[in-house]
Amino acid sequence: MWRKAAVAALLALAVGYFYHTNPELPEQVLQYLSLPHPSTQGDPTLEQVISTAWETLITAPASQWGRVAVGVNACVDVVVSGIGLLQALAVDPGMGRDHEVLHSKEELKEAFIHYMERGSAAERFFTDKEVFQRIARAAAEYPGAQLYVGGNAALIGQKLATYPQLMVLLCGPVGPKLHEMLDEQIVVPPESLQETDEYHLILEYKAGEQWGATRAPQANRFIFSHDVSNGEMRALEMFVASLDEFQPDLVVLSGLHMMEGQGRQMWEQRLKEAVAAISDVRNAVPVHLELASMTDKDYMNSIMQEVMPIVTSIGLNEQELLFLSQAGTGPHAELASWGGIPDVGRVSDILLWVLEQHGRSDPESEADLTRIHFHTLAYHVLATVDGHWANQVAAVAAGARVASIQACGLQSIDASKVVLRAPLEFHSSHGEPREKLSLNPTEPVTVWHRGNVTFHLAPVLVCKQPIRTVGLGDAISAEGLVYSELRPQLPFL
């Protein structure tokens, strides 16, 4: 008892001293000190406070989607221990090195180590079909290997199908094994069915896992494949053609990153055809584009210039956001990497730049892009052009909640299995002028404005021992879309 009294007295003296020397002591610090803390048995933790607050914040939008069409990348994921598989392939640890495209087991090992030592996710194309098939067989036979639904489109479709009010159309290369694993609520047009499955290998590693001199700072995965059907986006035109009959309220497009490994000549041509196909989607139907890991700056810049202005919404993570800025010489393009939890101010700067350069932040712009859903391990940000979207506080909180639940493999949040890693204080921009902002755990969505763009930040309760990291980004984007509402726009006169 006397220890608690002594601690309380010291805390009171410290607060009194700081308040006397600094009467401008931020109100947020006082709020933080007044929050219940686990100093005595039975007091709720910050994680419990945030989890409870989410239940109030996350409410369904007034107008909900009824029919969602998703395409076009789909496959079977073979999930295996990355280090275990590479050891089984008789590959020795060594130095990491990034490769835009993989040609051999040695390059696979180098790229895997390069991203493992950063704790970052990545995806690459493996050019040699025979070598890939040998690695795939070894992966499938490796003890503990598991098969899952794979591909951004299929994963987003699976998540959307958990909502019984939604009818989901999935277009992509669907083989017999994938078709068997898909939710029965998902509609697959006959044209999407093929005789064989496309396989992607997911090499996972855990936080603290070590191979040679390389130690993973956090859990993540490295993905590679020899997937020509998805690599050429062969299902794209069929996907767009199926929309006339399906009549969706929302279109979700993914798989553009798969074309990167096919070479410049191919992706230049297919990107033009993709733009033409997307342009054929009815104007009243919003299109969400889900991005993924890329390394070719010219290709990313082409997507930014040609595709982003004709979609309504995009979803991406911290690597994709920084690479997007590097490709377009945007804000903070000089950064080689984030170096830990991305600075909120820098993230805010890049998101605003994308909406100003390639979106409709200017009311006179002809671009359609009005929404970006950004996610990183510790927090998520939804940036929207004012007047176009509703219910975004609920949407960003729902995305953060599903990240915690799915990573831990649970049905609801267990506060003892998660940890708050988001900053409690941050700024609206890295430069001036900027606003100092705080995270209030009792109202855990922080909102700020820059021009006519509104930003919503939600902390993530990070799973301490994640069960599976693959597909988290897809689940986050899907959940955010389910809770989002597109406001009707008056036609231009």
GROMACS .gro file of C-alpha atoms in nm:
model
  493
    1MET     CA    1   0.000   0.000   0.000
    2TRP     CA    2   0.275   0.248   0.094
    3ARG     CA    3   0.440   0.190  -0.245
    4LYS     CA    4   0.126   0.296  -0.430
    5ALA     CA    5   0.094   0.604  -0.206
    6ALA     CA    6   0.457   0.696  -0.271
    7VAL     CA    7   0.416   0.657  -0.645
    8ALA     CA    8   0.100   0.870  -0.640
    9ALA     CA    9   0.278   1.141  -0.440
   10LEU     CA   10   0.575   1.146  -0.677
   11LEU     CA   11   0.341   1.161  -0.978
   12ALA     CA   12   0.151   1.452  -0.825
   13LEU     CA   13   0.476   1.638  -0.753
   14ALA     CA   14   0.598   1.576  -1.110
   15VAL     CA   15   0.274   1.700  -1.268
   16GLY     CA   16   0.274   2.003  -1.036
   17TYR     CA   17   0.632   2.087  -1.130
   18PHE     CA   18   0.571   2.059  -1.504
   19TYR     CA   19   0.250   2.260  -1.480
   20HIS     CA   20   0.427   2.533  -1.279
   21THR     CA   21   0.715   2.551  -1.528
   22ASN     CA   22   0.486   2.508  -1.829
   23PRO     CA   23   0.127   2.630  -1.782
   24GLU     CA   24   0.065   2.530  -2.143
   25LEU     CA   25   0.089   2.160  -2.045
   26PRO     CA   26  -0.111   1.988  -2.320
   27GLU     CA   27  -0.462   1.900  -2.221
   28GLN     CA   28  -0.407   1.560  -2.379
   29VAL     CA   29  -0.141   1.476  -2.116
   30LEU     CA   30  -0.392   1.551  -1.843
   31GLN     CA   31  -0.654   1.343  -2.026
   32TYR     CA   32  -0.402   1.062  -2.058
   33LEU     CA   33  -0.319   1.075  -1.685
   34SER     CA   34  -0.690   1.070  -1.601
   35LEU     CA   35  -0.746   0.755  -1.808
   36PRO     CA   36  -0.773   0.424  -1.628
   37HIS     CA   37  -0.433   0.248  -1.629
   38PRO     CA   38  -0.339  -0.101  -1.522
   39SER     CA   39  -0.159   0.029  -1.212
   40THR     CA   40  -0.397  -0.155  -0.985
   41GLN     CA   41  -0.551  -0.493  -1.042
   42GLY     CA   42  -0.875  -0.474  -1.240
   43ASP     CA   43  -0.815  -0.136  -1.406
   44PRO     CA   44  -0.865  -0.141  -1.785
   45THR     CA   45  -0.562  -0.107  -2.009
   46LEU     CA   46  -0.532   0.142  -2.296
   47GLU     CA   47  -0.599  -0.149  -2.532
   48GLN     CA   48  -0.923  -0.229  -2.349
   49VAL     CA   49  -1.029   0.137  -2.351
   50ILE     CA   50  -0.974   0.162  -2.728
   51SER     CA   51  -1.141  -0.171  -2.802
   52THR     CA   52  -1.448  -0.068  -2.601
   53ALA     CA   53  -1.462   0.273  -2.771
   54TRP     CA   54  -1.460   0.108  -3.114
   55GLU     CA   55  -1.788  -0.068  -3.035
   56THR     CA   56  -1.955   0.272  -3.010
   57LEU     CA   57  -1.774   0.433  -3.304
   58ILE     CA   58  -1.824   0.157  -3.560
   59THR     CA   59  -2.175   0.196  -3.697
   60ALA     CA   60  -2.320   0.096  -4.033
   61PRO     CA   61  -2.362   0.368  -4.297
   62ALA     CA   62  -2.709   0.501  -4.376
   63SER     CA   63  -2.685   0.366  -4.731
   64GLN     CA   64  -2.512   0.031  -4.783
   65TRP     CA   65  -2.379  -0.155  -5.086
   66GLY     CA   66  -2.591  -0.444  -5.216
   67ARG     CA   67  -2.385  -0.585  -5.505
   68VAL     CA   68  -2.004  -0.570  -5.529
   69ALA     CA   69  -1.798  -0.691  -5.826
   70VAL     CA   70  -1.437  -0.786  -5.751
   71GLY     CA   71  -1.152  -0.872  -5.991
   72VAL     CA   72  -0.914  -0.975  -6.128
   73ASN     CA   73  -0.633  -1.160  -5.948
   74ALA     CA   74  -0.710  -1.491  -5.781
   75CYS     CA   75  -0.496  -1.791  -5.689
   76VAL     CA   76  -0.416  -2.052  -5.426
   77ASP     CA   77  -0.170  -1.941  -5.159
   78VAL     CA   78   0.075  -2.197  -5.024
   79VAL     CA   79   0.180  -2.059  -4.683
   80VAL     CA   80   0.501  -2.198  -4.537
   81SER     CA   81   0.788  -2.104  -4.306
   82GLY     CA   82   1.022  -1.897  -4.523
   83ILE     CA   83   1.341  -1.998  -4.344
   84GLY     CA   84   1.231  -2.360  -4.324
   85LEU     CA   85   1.159  -2.383  -4.697
   86LEU     CA   86   1.486  -2.215  -4.799
   87GLN     CA   87   1.678  -2.453  -4.573
   88ALA     CA   88   1.493  -2.746  -4.732
   89LEU     CA   89   1.605  -2.613  -5.071
   90ALA     CA   90   1.966  -2.637  -4.946
   91VAL     CA   91   2.011  -2.258  -4.964
   92ASP     CA   92   2.255  -2.102  -4.717
   93PRO     CA   93   2.190  -1.765  -4.546
   94GLY     CA   94   2.388  -1.466  -4.665
   95MET     CA   95   2.351  -1.100  -4.755
   96GLY     CA   96   2.018  -0.952  -4.860
   97ARG     CA   97   1.966  -0.782  -5.194
   98ASP     CA   98   1.648  -0.667  -5.365
   99HIS     CA   99   1.556  -0.794  -5.713
  100GLU     CA  100   1.273  -0.655  -5.925
  101VAL     CA  101   1.225  -1.000  -6.081
  102LEU     CA  102   1.355  -1.336  -5.955
  103HIS     CA  103   1.547  -1.571  -6.186
  104SER     CA  104   1.692  -1.829  -5.943
  105LYS     CA  105   1.686  -1.976  -5.593
  106GLU     CA  106   1.985  -1.755  -5.507
  107GLU     CA  107   1.798  -1.438  -5.602
  108LEU     CA  108   1.495  -1.564  -5.410
  109LYS     CA  109   1.710  -1.604  -5.098
  110GLU     CA  110   1.866  -1.258  -5.138
  111ALA     CA  111   1.531  -1.085  -5.184
  112PHE     CA  112   1.377  -1.276  -4.892
  113ILE     CA  113   1.662  -1.171  -4.659
  114HIS     CA  114   1.646  -0.811  -4.787
  115TYR     CA  115   1.283  -0.778  -4.676
  116MET     CA  116   1.303  -1.002  -4.371
  117GLU     CA  117   1.570  -0.782  -4.211
  118ARG     CA  118   1.336  -0.483  -4.260
  119GLY     CA  119   1.024  -0.668  -4.147
  120SER     CA  120   0.855  -0.560  -4.471
  121ALA     CA  121   0.616  -0.737  -4.705
  122ALA     CA  122   0.700  -0.779  -5.075
  123GLU     CA  123   0.584  -0.967  -5.384
  124ARG     CA  124   0.792  -1.073  -5.684
  125PHE     CA  125   0.755  -1.263  -6.013
  126PHE     CA  126   0.971  -1.576  -6.064
  127THR     CA  127   1.066  -1.608  -6.431
  128ASP     CA  128   1.178  -1.973  -6.456
  129LYS     CA  129   0.867  -2.193  -6.474
  130GLU     CA  130   1.045  -2.525  -6.413
  131VAL     CA  131   1.245  -2.401  -6.113
  132PHE     CA  132   0.932  -2.242  -5.968
  133GLN     CA  133   0.737  -2.566  -6.004
  134ARG     CA  134   1.012  -2.755  -5.817
  135ILE     CA  135   1.007  -2.497  -5.538
  136ALA     CA  136   0.624  -2.511  -5.530
  137ARG     CA  137   0.629  -2.889  -5.491
  138ALA     CA  138   0.882  -2.862  -5.208
  139ALA     CA  139   0.663  -2.597  -5.042
  140ALA     CA  140   0.345  -2.806  -5.070
  141GLU     CA  141   0.525  -3.106  -4.916
  142TYR     CA  142   0.692  -2.904  -4.638
  143PRO     CA  143   0.560  -2.997  -4.289
  144GLY     CA  144   0.295  -2.753  -4.176
  145ALA     CA  145   0.236  -2.601  -4.521
  146GLN     CA  146  -0.120  -2.468  -4.558
  147LEU     CA  147  -0.336  -2.383  -4.859
  148TYR     CA  148  -0.553  -2.072  -4.858
  149VAL     CA  149  -0.757  -1.856  -5.092
  150GLY     CA  150  -0.509  -1.610  -5.247
  151GLY     CA  151  -0.494  -1.304  -5.471
  152ASN     CA  152  -0.613  -0.960  -5.362
  153ALA     CA  153  -0.943  -0.986  -5.551
  154ALA     CA  154  -1.031  -1.329  -5.413
  155LEU     CA  155  -0.932  -1.229  -5.059
  156ILE     CA  156  -1.137  -0.909  -5.075
  157GLY     CA  157  -1.426  -1.113  -5.216
  158GLN     CA  158  -1.397  -1.363  -4.930
  159LYS     CA  159  -1.409  -1.083  -4.672
  160LEU     CA  160  -1.706  -0.914  -4.837
  161ALA     CA  161  -1.890  -1.247  -4.852
  162THR     CA  162  -1.896  -1.260  -4.470
  163TYR     CA  163  -2.169  -0.993  -4.491
  164PRO     CA  164  -2.493  -1.177  -4.582
  165GLN     CA  165  -2.656  -0.864  -4.730
  166LEU     CA  166  -2.387  -0.843  -4.999
  167MET     CA  167  -2.390  -1.027  -5.329
  168VAL     CA  168  -2.031  -1.067  -5.451
  169LEU     CA  169  -1.913  -1.136  -5.806
  170LEU     CA  170  -1.553  -1.258  -5.845
  171CYS     CA  171  -1.377  -1.259  -6.181
  172GLY     CA  172  -1.027  -1.402  -6.217
  173PRO     CA  173  -0.847  -1.728  -6.298
  174VAL     CA  174  -1.036  -1.970  -6.071
  175GLY     CA  175  -0.911  -2.328  -6.080
  176PRO     CA  176  -1.077  -2.631  -5.915
  177LYS     CA  177  -0.897  -2.603  -5.579
  178LEU     CA  178  -0.966  -2.230  -5.546
  179HIS     CA  179  -1.331  -2.276  -5.649
  180GLU     CA  180  -1.367  -2.539  -5.377
  181MET     CA  181  -1.229  -2.303  -5.111
  182LEU     CA  182  -1.432  -1.992  -5.204
  183ASP     CA  183  -1.730  -1.886  -4.994
  184GLU     CA  184  -2.050  -2.027  -5.143
  185GLN     CA  185  -2.199  -1.676  -5.146
  186ILE     CA  186  -1.945  -1.568  -5.411
  187VAL     CA  187  -2.068  -1.580  -5.773
  188VAL     CA  188  -1.801  -1.692  -6.023
  189PRO     CA  189  -1.895  -1.651  -6.391
  190PRO     CA  190  -1.830  -1.963  -6.604
  191GLU     CA  191  -1.576  -1.770  -6.813
  192SER     CA  192  -1.354  -1.736  -6.503
  193LEU     CA  193  -1.322  -2.111  -6.444
  194GLN     CA  194  -1.004  -2.283  -6.568
  195GLU     CA  195  -0.869  -2.637  -6.552
  196THR     CA  196  -0.564  -2.567  -6.334
  197ASP     CA  197  -0.496  -2.339  -6.037
  198GLU     CA  198  -0.239  -2.063  -6.015
  199TYR     CA  199  -0.020  -2.105  -5.706
  200HIS     CA  200   0.157  -1.830  -5.508
  201LEU     CA  201   0.416  -1.915  -5.245
  202ILE     CA  202   0.397  -1.719  -4.920
  203LEU     CA  203   0.718  -1.735  -4.716
  204GLU     CA  204   0.628  -1.620  -4.364
  205TYR     CA  205   0.858  -1.525  -4.078
  206LYS     CA  206   0.791  -1.437  -3.715
  207ALA     CA  207   0.904  -1.139  -3.511
  208GLY     CA  208   1.251  -1.212  -3.373
  209GLU     CA  209   1.306  -1.512  -3.603
  210GLN     CA  210   1.671  -1.540  -3.707
  211TRP     CA  211   1.853  -1.691  -4.006
  212GLY     CA  212   2.228  -1.645  -4.013
  213ALA     CA  213   2.296  -1.283  -3.925
  214THR     CA  214   1.945  -1.170  -4.020
  215ARG     CA  215   1.682  -1.112  -3.751
  216ALA     CA  216   1.322  -1.012  -3.832
  217PRO     CA  217   1.209  -0.700  -3.641
  218GLN     CA  218   0.844  -0.797  -3.689
  219ALA     CA  219   0.631  -1.071  -3.843
  220ASN     CA  220   0.564  -1.046  -4.216
  221ARG     CA  221   0.586  -1.241  -4.543
  222PHE     CA  222   0.753  -1.258  -4.884
  223ILE     CA  223   0.537  -1.364  -5.181
  224PHE     CA  224   0.648  -1.495  -5.520
  225SER     CA  225   0.493  -1.679  -5.813
  226HIS     CA  226   0.518  -1.776  -6.177
  227ASP     CA  227   0.164  -1.670  -6.260
  228VAL     CA  228   0.105  -1.575  -6.622
  229SER     CA  229  -0.278  -1.561  -6.610
  230ASN     CA  230  -0.277  -1.303  -6.332
  231GLY     CA  231   0.049  -1.150  -6.461
  232GLU     CA  232  -0.120  -1.052  -6.787
  233MET     CA  233  -0.455  -0.968  -6.621
  234ARG     CA  234  -0.625  -1.194  -6.874
  235ALA     CA  235  -0.958  -1.173  -6.692
  236LEU     CA  236  -0.986  -0.792  -6.706
  237GLU     CA  237  -1.197  -0.748  -7.018
  238MET     CA  238  -1.423  -1.038  -6.919
  239PHE     CA  239  -1.461  -0.879  -6.576
  240VAL     CA  240  -1.573  -0.545  -6.718
  241ALA     CA  241  -1.806  -0.717  -6.967
  242SER     CA  242  -1.977  -0.906  -6.683
  243LEU     CA  243  -2.068  -0.581  -6.505
  244ASP     CA  244  -2.354  -0.502  -6.745
  245GLU     CA  245  -2.542  -0.811  -6.635
  246PHE     CA  246  -2.439  -0.804  -6.267
  247GLN     CA  247  -2.512  -0.430  -6.218
  248PRO     CA  248  -2.288  -0.370  -5.913
  249ASP     CA  249  -2.309  -0.077  -5.671
  250LEU     CA  250  -1.930  -0.094  -5.623
  251VAL     CA  251  -1.638  -0.230  -5.829
  252VAL     CA  252  -1.313  -0.339  -5.664
  253LEU     CA  253  -1.012  -0.383  -5.892
  254SER     CA  254  -0.675  -0.535  -5.804
  255GLY     CA  255  -0.389  -0.718  -5.972
  256LEU     CA  256  -0.217  -0.435  -6.162
  257HIS     CA  257   0.105  -0.509  -5.971
  258MET     CA  258   0.118  -0.857  -6.123
  259MET     CA  259   0.191  -0.715  -6.469
  260GLU     CA  260   0.517  -0.559  -6.355
  261GLY     CA  261   0.711  -0.884  -6.398
  262GLN     CA  262   0.598  -0.928  -6.760
  263GLY     CA  263   0.828  -0.662  -6.906
  264ARG     CA  264   0.778  -0.302  -7.016
  265GLN     CA  265   0.642  -0.369  -7.364
  266MET     CA  266   0.369  -0.594  -7.229
  267TRP     CA  267   0.265  -0.377  -6.935
  268GLU     CA  268   0.256  -0.059  -7.144
  269GLN     CA  269   0.011  -0.221  -7.384
  270ARG     CA  270  -0.199  -0.391  -7.118
  271LEU     CA  271  -0.214  -0.075  -6.906
  272LYS     CA  272  -0.365   0.115  -7.201
  273GLU     CA  273  -0.620  -0.164  -7.240
  274ALA     CA  274  -0.688  -0.159  -6.865
  275VAL     CA  275  -0.755   0.216  -6.875
  276ALA     CA  276  -0.997   0.165  -7.164
  277ALA     CA  277  -1.172  -0.117  -6.977
  278ILE     CA  278  -1.204   0.079  -6.651
  279SER     CA  279  -1.337   0.377  -6.845
  280ASP     CA  280  -1.621   0.153  -6.969
  281VAL     CA  281  -1.755   0.113  -6.612
  282ARG     CA  282  -2.070   0.321  -6.569
  283ASN     CA  283  -1.994   0.667  -6.429
  284ALA     CA  284  -2.232   0.624  -6.136
  285VAL     CA  285  -2.046   0.315  -6.009
  286PRO     CA  286  -1.743   0.386  -5.784
  287VAL     CA  287  -1.423   0.190  -5.852
  288HIS     CA  288  -1.179   0.105  -5.572
  289LEU     CA  289  -0.823   0.014  -5.677
  290GLU     CA  290  -0.618  -0.201  -5.439
  291LEU     CA  291  -0.243  -0.157  -5.488
  292ALA     CA  292   0.035  -0.400  -5.393
  293SER     CA  293   0.414  -0.421  -5.383
  294MET     CA  294   0.598  -0.288  -5.691
  295THR     CA  295   0.958  -0.195  -5.774
  296ASP     CA  296   0.948  -0.039  -6.125
  297LYS     CA  297   0.917   0.339  -6.086
  298ASP     CA  298   0.815   0.388  -6.449
  299TYR     CA  299   0.533   0.136  -6.409
  300MET     CA  300   0.414   0.290  -6.083
  301ASN     CA  301   0.427   0.636  -6.237
  302SER     CA  302   0.219   0.514  -6.532
  303ILE     CA  303  -0.043   0.375  -6.293
  304MET     CA  304  -0.042   0.706  -6.106
  305GLN     CA  305  -0.083   0.913  -6.421
  306GLU     CA  306  -0.324   0.693  -6.616
  307VAL     CA  307  -0.524   0.479  -6.371
  308MET     CA  308  -0.557   0.671  -6.044
  309PRO     CA  309  -0.749   0.966  -6.194
  310ILE     CA  310  -1.019   0.730  -6.329
  311VAL     CA  311  -1.084   0.535  -6.006
  312THR     CA  312  -1.276   0.667  -5.705
  313SER     CA  313  -1.080   0.514  -5.419
  314ILE     CA  314  -0.746   0.342  -5.358
  315GLY     CA  315  -0.604   0.124  -5.081
  316LEU     CA  316  -0.232   0.089  -5.008
  317ASN     CA  317   0.028   0.033  -4.735
  318GLU     CA  318   0.333   0.232  -4.622
  319GLN     CA  319   0.576   0.080  -4.874
  320GLU     CA  320   0.342   0.141  -5.165
  321LEU     CA  321   0.274   0.499  -5.052
  322LEU     CA  322   0.644   0.588  -5.025
  323PHE     CA  323   0.725   0.417  -5.355
  324LEU     CA  324   0.440   0.605  -5.519
  325SER     CA  325   0.592   0.934  -5.401
  326GLN     CA  326   0.940   0.826  -5.514
  327ALA     CA  327   0.806   0.734  -5.859
  328GLY     CA  328   0.632   1.070  -5.896
  329THR     CA  329   0.900   1.279  -5.718
  330GLY     CA  330   0.645   1.376  -5.455
  331PRO     CA  331   0.688   1.476  -5.089
  332HIS     CA  332   0.960   1.295  -4.895
  333ALA     CA  333   1.071   1.104  -5.206
  334GLU     CA  334   1.427   1.131  -5.076
  335LEU     CA  335   1.353   0.876  -4.802
  336ALA     CA  336   1.499   0.533  -4.877
  337SER     CA  337   1.254   0.373  -4.633
  338TRP     CA  338   1.038   0.468  -4.336
  339GLY     CA  339   1.281   0.338  -4.076
  340GLY     CA  340   1.019   0.217  -3.828
  341ILE     CA  341   0.663   0.339  -3.773
  342PRO     CA  342   0.592   0.590  -4.054
  343ASP     CA  343   0.574   0.951  -3.941
  344VAL     CA  344   0.208   1.062  -3.952
  345GLY     CA  345   0.297   1.410  -4.083
  346ARG     CA  346   0.492   1.267  -4.377
  347VAL     CA  347   0.213   1.020  -4.456
  348SER     CA  348  -0.036   1.306  -4.446
  349ASP     CA  349   0.182   1.511  -4.685
  350ILE     CA  350   0.197   1.232  -4.944
  351LEU     CA  351  -0.174   1.150  -4.922
  352LEU     CA  352  -0.262   1.517  -4.976
  353TRP     CA  353  -0.019   1.535  -5.269
  354VAL     CA  354  -0.182   1.233  -5.438
  355LEU     CA  355  -0.531   1.381  -5.403
  356GLU     CA  356  -0.410   1.721  -5.527
  357GLN     CA  357  -0.211   1.588  -5.823
  358HIS     CA  358  -0.424   1.290  -5.928
  359GLY     CA  359  -0.755   1.334  -5.746
  360ARG     CA  360  -1.044   1.575  -5.721
  361SER     CA  361  -0.928   1.795  -5.433
  362ASP     CA  362  -0.974   2.077  -5.685
  363PRO     CA  363  -1.350   2.092  -5.762
  364GLU     CA  364  -1.263   2.189  -6.121
  365SER     CA  365  -1.061   1.871  -6.171
  366GLU     CA  366  -1.194   1.599  -6.401
  367ALA     CA  367  -1.031   1.325  -6.188
  368ASP     CA  368  -1.255   1.083  -5.999
  369LEU     CA  369  -1.020   0.994  -5.709
  370THR     CA  370  -1.164   1.122  -5.379
  371ARG     CA  371  -1.061   0.861  -5.119
  372ILE     CA  372  -0.737   0.692  -5.004
  373HIS     CA  373  -0.728   0.421  -4.736
  374PHE     CA  374  -0.373   0.394  -4.602
  375HIS     CA  375  -0.269   0.119  -4.363
  376THR     CA  376   0.049   0.043  -4.174
  377LEU     CA  377   0.114  -0.185  -3.876
  378ALA     CA  378   0.054   0.073  -3.601
  379TYR     CA  379  -0.223   0.292  -3.749
  380HIS     CA  380  -0.450   0.358  -4.047
  381VAL     CA  381  -0.546   0.685  -4.219
  382LEU     CA  382  -0.847   0.753  -4.441
  383ALA     CA  383  -0.810   1.071  -4.647
  384THR     CA  384  -1.119   1.192  -4.834
  385VAL     CA  385  -1.211   1.494  -5.041
  386ASP     CA  386  -1.487   1.681  -4.858
  387GLY     CA  387  -1.842   1.626  -4.976
  388HIS     CA  388  -1.789   1.286  -5.138
  389TRP     CA  389  -1.783   1.026  -4.859
  390ALA     CA  390  -1.971   0.969  -4.531
  391ASN     CA  391  -1.920   0.745  -4.224
  392GLN     CA  392  -1.540   0.754  -4.253
  393VAL     CA  393  -1.480   0.759  -3.876
  394ALA     CA  394  -1.655   0.422  -3.855
  395ALA     CA  395  -1.481   0.300  -4.171
  396VAL     CA  396  -1.125   0.368  -4.053
  397ALA     CA  397  -1.199   0.225  -3.707
  398ALA     CA  398  -1.354  -0.088  -3.863
  399GLY     CA  399  -1.042  -0.141  -4.073
  400ALA     CA  400  -0.820  -0.110  -3.766
  401ARG     CA  401  -1.038  -0.349  -3.568
  402VAL     CA  402  -1.035  -0.620  -3.835
  403ALA     CA  403  -0.654  -0.595  -3.859
  404SER     CA  404  -0.629  -0.681  -3.488
  405ILE     CA  405  -0.887  -0.959  -3.500
  406GLN     CA  406  -0.763  -1.131  -3.816
  407ALA     CA  407  -0.393  -1.115  -3.729
  408CYS     CA  408  -0.464  -1.288  -3.398
  409GLY     CA  409  -0.700  -1.540  -3.559
  410LEU     CA  410  -0.987  -1.445  -3.327
  411GLN     CA  411  -1.355  -1.354  -3.361
  412SER     CA  412  -1.321  -1.046  -3.139
  413ILE     CA  413  -1.040  -0.850  -2.976
  414ASP     CA  414  -0.863  -1.000  -2.677
  415ALA     CA  415  -0.689  -0.701  -2.513
  416SER     CA  416  -0.429  -0.926  -2.352
  417LYS     CA  417  -0.306  -1.038  -2.696
  418VAL     CA  418  -0.263  -0.694  -2.856
  419VAL     CA  419  -0.054  -0.385  -2.791
  420LEU     CA  420  -0.093  -0.017  -2.881
  421ARG     CA  421   0.204   0.097  -3.092
  422ALA     CA  422   0.059   0.410  -3.251
  423PRO     CA  423   0.208   0.747  -3.145
  424LEU     CA  424   0.005   0.931  -2.880
  425GLU     CA  425   0.107   1.268  -3.028
  426PHE     CA  426   0.185   1.359  -3.388
  427HIS     CA  427   0.156   1.641  -3.642
  428SER     CA  428  -0.075   1.702  -3.938
  429SER     CA  429   0.228   1.769  -4.163
  430HIS     CA  430   0.603   1.723  -4.151
  431GLY     CA  431   0.653   2.087  -4.254
  432GLU     CA  432   0.500   2.418  -4.156
  433PRO     CA  433   0.231   2.523  -4.102
  434ARG     CA  434   0.122   2.218  -3.910
  435GLU     CA  435  -0.115   2.124  -3.632
  436LYS     CA  436  -0.016   1.925  -3.323
  437LEU     CA  437  -0.256   1.637  -3.276
  438SER     CA  438  -0.319   1.376  -3.009
  439LEU     CA  439  -0.466   1.030  -2.982
  440ASN     CA  440  -0.752   1.011  -2.732
  441PRO     CA  441  -0.806   0.642  -2.641
  442THR     CA  442  -1.167   0.707  -2.536
  443GLU     CA  443  -1.241   0.853  -2.882
  444PRO     CA  444  -0.978   0.669  -3.087
  445VAL     CA  445  -1.019   0.836  -3.427
  446THR     CA  446  -0.827   1.162  -3.470
  447VAL     CA  447  -0.959   1.396  -3.739
  448TRP     CA  448  -0.786   1.692  -3.907
  449HIS     CA  449  -0.831   1.899  -4.222
  450ARG     CA  450  -0.596   2.032  -4.488
  451GLY     CA  451  -0.774   2.242  -4.744
  452ASN     CA  452  -1.080   2.048  -4.855
  453VAL     CA  453  -0.933   1.709  -4.760
  454THR     CA  454  -1.026   1.545  -4.429
  455PHE     CA  455  -0.796   1.293  -4.260
  456HIS     CA  456  -0.913   1.025  -4.015
  457LEU     CA  457  -0.650   0.831  -3.814
  458ALA     CA  458  -0.724   0.516  -3.614
  459PRO     CA  459  -0.467   0.330  -3.405
  460VAL     CA  460  -0.423  -0.043  -3.457
  461LEU     CA  461  -0.408  -0.278  -3.161
  462VAL     CA  462  -0.116  -0.483  -3.292
  463CYS     CA  463  -0.134  -0.857  -3.239
  464LYS     CA  464   0.159  -0.969  -3.019
  465GLN     CA  465   0.179  -1.314  -3.178
  466PRO     CA  466   0.013  -1.296  -3.521
  467ILE     CA  467  -0.125  -1.618  -3.660
  468ARG     CA  468  -0.129  -1.504  -4.024
  469THR     CA  469  -0.024  -1.180  -4.192
  470VAL     CA  470  -0.125  -1.260  -4.553
  471GLY     CA  471  -0.438  -1.081  -4.670
  472LEU     CA  472  -0.453  -0.829  -4.384
  473GLY     CA  473  -0.439  -0.534  -4.623
  474ASP     CA  474  -0.719  -0.682  -4.833
  475ALA     CA  475  -0.936  -0.740  -4.524
  476ILE     CA  476  -0.868  -0.384  -4.405
  477SER     CA  477  -0.969  -0.232  -4.739
  478ALA     CA  478  -1.277  -0.454  -4.768
  479GLU     CA  479  -1.394  -0.368  -4.416
  480GLY     CA  480  -1.334   0.001  -4.475
  481LEU     CA  481  -1.543  -0.012  -4.793
  482VAL     CA  482  -1.829  -0.197  -4.622
  483TYR     CA  483  -1.858   0.084  -4.366
  484SER     CA  484  -1.815   0.365  -4.623
  485GLU     CA  485  -2.094   0.557  -4.789
  486LEU     CA  486  -2.056   0.743  -5.117
  487ARG     CA  487  -2.252   1.066  -5.120
  488PRO     CA  488  -2.451   1.132  -5.439
  489GLN     CA  489  -2.308   1.416  -5.646
  490LEU     CA  490  -2.510   1.672  -5.836
  491PRO     CA  491  -2.447   1.654  -6.210
  492PHE     CA  492  -2.240   1.931  -6.367
  493LEU     CA  493  -2.454   2.184  -6.554
   0.00000   0.00000   0.00000
